[in-house]
Short mmCIF file of C-alpha atoms in Angstrom, two decimals:
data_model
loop_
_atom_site.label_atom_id
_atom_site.label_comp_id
_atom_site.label_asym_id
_atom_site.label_seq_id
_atom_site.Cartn_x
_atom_site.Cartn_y
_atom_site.Cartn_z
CA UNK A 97 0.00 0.00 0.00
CA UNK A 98 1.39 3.43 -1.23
CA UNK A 99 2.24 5.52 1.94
CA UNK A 100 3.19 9.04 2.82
CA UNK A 101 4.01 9.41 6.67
CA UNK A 102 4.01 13.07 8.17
CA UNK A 103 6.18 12.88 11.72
CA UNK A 104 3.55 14.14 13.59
CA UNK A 105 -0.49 14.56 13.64
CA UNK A 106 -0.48 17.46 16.16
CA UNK A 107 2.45 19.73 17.63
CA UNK A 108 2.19 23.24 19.72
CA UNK A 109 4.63 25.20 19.40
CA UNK A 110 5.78 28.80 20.42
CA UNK A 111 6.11 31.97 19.10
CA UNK A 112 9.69 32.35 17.28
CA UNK A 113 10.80 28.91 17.41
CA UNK A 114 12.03 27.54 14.68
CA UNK A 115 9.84 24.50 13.32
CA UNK A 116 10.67 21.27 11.42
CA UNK A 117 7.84 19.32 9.63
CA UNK A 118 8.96 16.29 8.33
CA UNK A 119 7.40 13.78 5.58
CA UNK A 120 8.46 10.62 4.07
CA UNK A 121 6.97 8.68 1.03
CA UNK A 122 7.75 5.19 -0.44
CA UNK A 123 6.65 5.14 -3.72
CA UNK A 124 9.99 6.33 -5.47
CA UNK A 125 8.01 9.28 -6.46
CA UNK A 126 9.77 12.82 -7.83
CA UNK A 127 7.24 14.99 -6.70
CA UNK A 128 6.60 16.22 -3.38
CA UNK A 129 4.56 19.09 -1.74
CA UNK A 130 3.65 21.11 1.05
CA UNK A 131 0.16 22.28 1.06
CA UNK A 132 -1.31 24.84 3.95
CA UNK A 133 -4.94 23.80 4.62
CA UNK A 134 -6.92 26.63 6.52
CA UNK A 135 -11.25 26.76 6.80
CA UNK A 136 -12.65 28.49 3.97
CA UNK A 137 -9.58 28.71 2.04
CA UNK A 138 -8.95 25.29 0.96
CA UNK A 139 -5.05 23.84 0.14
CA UNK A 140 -2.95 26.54 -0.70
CA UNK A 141 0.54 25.42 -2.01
CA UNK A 142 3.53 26.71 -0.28
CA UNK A 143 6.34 25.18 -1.73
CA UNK A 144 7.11 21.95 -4.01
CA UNK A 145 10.25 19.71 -5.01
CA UNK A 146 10.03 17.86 -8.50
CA UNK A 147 13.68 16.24 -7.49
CA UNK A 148 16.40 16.11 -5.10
CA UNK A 149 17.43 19.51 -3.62
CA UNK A 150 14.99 21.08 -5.96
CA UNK A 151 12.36 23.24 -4.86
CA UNK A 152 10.12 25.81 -6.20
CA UNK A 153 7.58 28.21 -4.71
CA UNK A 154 4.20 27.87 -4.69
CA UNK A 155 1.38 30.61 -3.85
CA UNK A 156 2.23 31.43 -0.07
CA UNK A 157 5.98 30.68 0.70
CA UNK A 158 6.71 33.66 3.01
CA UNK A 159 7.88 32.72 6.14
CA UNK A 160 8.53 29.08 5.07
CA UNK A 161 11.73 27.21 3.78
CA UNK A 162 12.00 23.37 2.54
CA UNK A 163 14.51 21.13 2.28
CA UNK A 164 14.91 17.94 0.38
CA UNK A 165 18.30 16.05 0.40
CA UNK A 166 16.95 12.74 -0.29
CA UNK A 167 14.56 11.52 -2.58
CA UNK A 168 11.70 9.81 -0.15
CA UNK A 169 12.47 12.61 2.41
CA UNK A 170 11.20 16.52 2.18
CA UNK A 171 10.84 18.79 5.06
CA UNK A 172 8.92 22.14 5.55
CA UNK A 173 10.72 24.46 8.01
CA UNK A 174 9.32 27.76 9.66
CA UNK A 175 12.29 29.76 10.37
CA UNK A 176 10.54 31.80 13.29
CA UNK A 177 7.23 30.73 14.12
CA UNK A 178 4.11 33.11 13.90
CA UNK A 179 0.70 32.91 15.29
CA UNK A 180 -0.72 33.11 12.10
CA UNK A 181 0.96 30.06 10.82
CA UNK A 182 -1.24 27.45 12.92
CA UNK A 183 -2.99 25.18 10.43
CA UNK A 184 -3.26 21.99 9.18
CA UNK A 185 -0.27 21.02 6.55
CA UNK A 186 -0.71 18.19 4.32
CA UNK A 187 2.32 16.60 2.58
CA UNK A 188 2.00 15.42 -0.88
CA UNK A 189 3.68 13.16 -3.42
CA UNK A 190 3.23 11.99 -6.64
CA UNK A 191 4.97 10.40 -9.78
CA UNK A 192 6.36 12.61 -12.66
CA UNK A 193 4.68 13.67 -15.41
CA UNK A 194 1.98 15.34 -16.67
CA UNK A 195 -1.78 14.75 -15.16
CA UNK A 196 -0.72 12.60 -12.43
CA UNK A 197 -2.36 12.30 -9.04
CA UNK A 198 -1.21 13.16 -5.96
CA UNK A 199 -1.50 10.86 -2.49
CA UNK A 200 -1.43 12.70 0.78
CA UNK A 201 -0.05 12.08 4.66
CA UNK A 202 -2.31 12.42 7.29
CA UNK A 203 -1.62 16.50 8.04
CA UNK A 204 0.20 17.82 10.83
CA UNK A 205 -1.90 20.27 13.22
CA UNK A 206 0.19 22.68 14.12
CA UNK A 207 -0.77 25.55 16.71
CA UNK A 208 1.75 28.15 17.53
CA UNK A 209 0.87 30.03 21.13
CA UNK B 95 -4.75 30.33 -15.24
CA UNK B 96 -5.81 27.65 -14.22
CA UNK B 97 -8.54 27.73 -11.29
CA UNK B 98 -10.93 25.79 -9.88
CA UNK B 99 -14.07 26.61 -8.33
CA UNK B 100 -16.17 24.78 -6.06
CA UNK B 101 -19.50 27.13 -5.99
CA UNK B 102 -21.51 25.61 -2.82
CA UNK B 103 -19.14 25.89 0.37
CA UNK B 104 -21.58 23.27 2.30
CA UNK B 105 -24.74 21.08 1.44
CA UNK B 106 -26.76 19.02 3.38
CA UNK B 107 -28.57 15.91 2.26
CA UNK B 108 -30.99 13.35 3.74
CA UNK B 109 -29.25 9.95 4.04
CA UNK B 110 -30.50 7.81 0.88
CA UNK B 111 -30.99 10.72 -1.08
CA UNK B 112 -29.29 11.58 -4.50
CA UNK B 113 -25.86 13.91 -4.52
CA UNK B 114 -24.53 16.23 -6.72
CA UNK B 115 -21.33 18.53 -5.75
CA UNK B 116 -20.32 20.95 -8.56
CA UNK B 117 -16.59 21.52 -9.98
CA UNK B 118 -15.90 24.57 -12.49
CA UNK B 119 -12.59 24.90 -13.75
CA UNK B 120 -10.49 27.21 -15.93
CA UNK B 121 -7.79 25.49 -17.92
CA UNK B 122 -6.71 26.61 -21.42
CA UNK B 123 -6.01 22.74 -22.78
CA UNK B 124 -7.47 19.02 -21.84
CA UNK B 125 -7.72 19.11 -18.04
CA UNK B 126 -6.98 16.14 -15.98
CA UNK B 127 -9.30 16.40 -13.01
CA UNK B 128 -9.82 14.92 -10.23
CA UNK B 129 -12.21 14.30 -7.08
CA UNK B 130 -10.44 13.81 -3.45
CA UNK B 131 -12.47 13.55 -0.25
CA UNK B 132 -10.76 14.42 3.45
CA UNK B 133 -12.44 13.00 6.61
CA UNK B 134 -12.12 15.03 9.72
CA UNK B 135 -8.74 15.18 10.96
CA UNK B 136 -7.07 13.09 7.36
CA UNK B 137 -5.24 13.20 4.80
CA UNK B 138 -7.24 13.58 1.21
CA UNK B 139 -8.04 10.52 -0.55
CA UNK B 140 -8.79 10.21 -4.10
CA UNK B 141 -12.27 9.29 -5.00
CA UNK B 142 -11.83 9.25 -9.11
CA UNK B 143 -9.80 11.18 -11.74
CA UNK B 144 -10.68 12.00 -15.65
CA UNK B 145 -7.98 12.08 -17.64
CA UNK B 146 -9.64 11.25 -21.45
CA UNK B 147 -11.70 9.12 -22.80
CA UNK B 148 -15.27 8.18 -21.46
CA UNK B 149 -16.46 11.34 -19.90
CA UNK B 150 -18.57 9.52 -17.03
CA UNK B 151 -15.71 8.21 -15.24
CA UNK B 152 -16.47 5.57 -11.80
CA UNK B 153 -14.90 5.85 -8.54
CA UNK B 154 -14.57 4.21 -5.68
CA UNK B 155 -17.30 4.44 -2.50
CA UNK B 156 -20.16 4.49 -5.55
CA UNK B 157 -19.08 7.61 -6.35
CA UNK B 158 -18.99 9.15 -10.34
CA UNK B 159 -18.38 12.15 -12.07
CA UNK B 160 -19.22 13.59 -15.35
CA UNK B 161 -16.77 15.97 -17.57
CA UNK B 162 -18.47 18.48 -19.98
CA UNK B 163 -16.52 20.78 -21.50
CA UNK B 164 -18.72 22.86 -23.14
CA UNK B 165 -19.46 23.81 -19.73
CA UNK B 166 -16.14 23.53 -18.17
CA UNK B 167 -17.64 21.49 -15.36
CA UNK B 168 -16.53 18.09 -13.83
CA UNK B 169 -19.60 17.45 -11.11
CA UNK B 170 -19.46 14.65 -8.69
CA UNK B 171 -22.57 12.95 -8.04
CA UNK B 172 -23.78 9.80 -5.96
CA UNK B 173 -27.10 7.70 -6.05
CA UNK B 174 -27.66 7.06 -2.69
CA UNK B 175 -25.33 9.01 0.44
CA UNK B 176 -24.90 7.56 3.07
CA UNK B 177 -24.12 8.77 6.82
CA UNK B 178 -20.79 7.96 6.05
CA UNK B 179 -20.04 10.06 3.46
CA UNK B 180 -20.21 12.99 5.72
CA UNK B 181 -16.94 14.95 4.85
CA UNK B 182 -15.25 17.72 2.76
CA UNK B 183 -14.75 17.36 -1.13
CA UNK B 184 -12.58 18.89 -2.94
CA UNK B 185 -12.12 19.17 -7.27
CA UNK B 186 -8.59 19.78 -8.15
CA UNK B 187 -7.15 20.28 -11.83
CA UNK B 188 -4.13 18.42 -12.49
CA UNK B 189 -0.34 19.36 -13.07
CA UNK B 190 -0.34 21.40 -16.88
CA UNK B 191 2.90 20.20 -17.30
CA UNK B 192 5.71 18.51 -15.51
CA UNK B 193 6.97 19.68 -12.55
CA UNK B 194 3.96 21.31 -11.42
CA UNK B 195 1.39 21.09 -8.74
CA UNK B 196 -2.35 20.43 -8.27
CA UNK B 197 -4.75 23.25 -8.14
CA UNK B 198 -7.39 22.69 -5.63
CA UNK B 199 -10.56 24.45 -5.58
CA UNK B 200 -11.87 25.77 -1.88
CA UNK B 201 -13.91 22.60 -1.21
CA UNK B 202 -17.35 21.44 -0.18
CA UNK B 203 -18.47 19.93 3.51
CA UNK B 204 -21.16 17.92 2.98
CA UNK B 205 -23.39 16.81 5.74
CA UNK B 206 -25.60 14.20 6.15
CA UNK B 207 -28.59 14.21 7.82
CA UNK B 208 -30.82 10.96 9.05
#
């Protein structure tokens, strides 16, 4: 069974600290995302990685960072926490190419107090 | 661009009645779309995706949807919904071109009611 495993369901952090998220998939996919979920808004995209040590932005990457040195393996980092980044972030993979679907973790809930 | 839009933020429908959740999109070429539903506190899972082809395409939980272009829609419907389905939807257009992501429009709750 295809997997994507997000370190954590829920963390509370606070203000300023500097937060890892991490995610790991299986499926030898190239692609992997970080998508902000908030009420009303939907998934926004914040940053994604179509190989190793690649990234691009997506629509809302202020205040984030991402890192991916290994191919399963791609972390979203908050350099200084704010109050107005608590949400729910989903991870994402999928395969390259065009058209192809994505599977998702389970979402972190972060809160930041 | 490409967008998606999901016109009815929530619906509520009588378990064993008939569902339809509506998907608009903007895309300038063939879309690939696609269906996912989240459960409270999950991930998304993928109900059914259209890539070509037969434009009434089957997914899983009884679920199907319907691309029409001439109306740019790709509406999700069920027969029968059950309390289970309770849960948010969302329609998202796929990746234009390599190396791109998944546009997602703002989703629907849907809520079932006995």
């Amino acid at each position: 069974d295809v997997k994507v495993t997000q370190s954590s369901r829920y963390l509370v952090k606070r203000t300023g600290e500097k937060v890892f998220l991490e995610c790991v998939q299986d499926m030898d996919h190239e692609n992997m995302f970080w998508y902000r979920q908030d009420p009303g808004l939907g998934l926004r995209l914040i940053y994604f990685s179509y190989d190793v040590k690649m990234k691009e932005k997506g629509d809302i990457p202020e205040g984030y960072s991402v890192s991916r040195e290994k191919k399963e393996r791609f972390s979203l980092i908050l350099e200084s926490a704010s109050t107005n980044q608590t949400s729910m972030y989903l991870c994402a993979s999928s395969r390259q190419g065009i058209g192809t679907e994505a599977f998702f973790g389970q979402g972190t809930r972060l809160t930041v107090v | 661009a490409q967008s998606v839009t999901q016109p009815d933020i929530h619906i509520t429908v009588s378990e064993g009645a008939s569902l339809e959740l509506r998907c608009n999109y903007s895309y300038g070429a063939t879309p690939y779309l696609f269906w996912y539903v989240q459960s409270p506190g999950q991930g998304l899972q993928l109900l059914l995706k259209y890539f070509s082809g037969d434009t009434l395409v089957q997914g899983i939980k009884g679920f199907e949807a319907e691309f029409k272009r001439s109306q740019s829609s790709f509406n999700l419907r069920k027969p029968s919904v059950h309390w289970s389905d309770a849960a948010e939807y969302f329609c998202a257009v796929g990746a234009w071109q390599a190396g791109t992501a998944l546009i997602f429009g703002k989703g629907t709750t849907l809520s079932v009611s006995s």
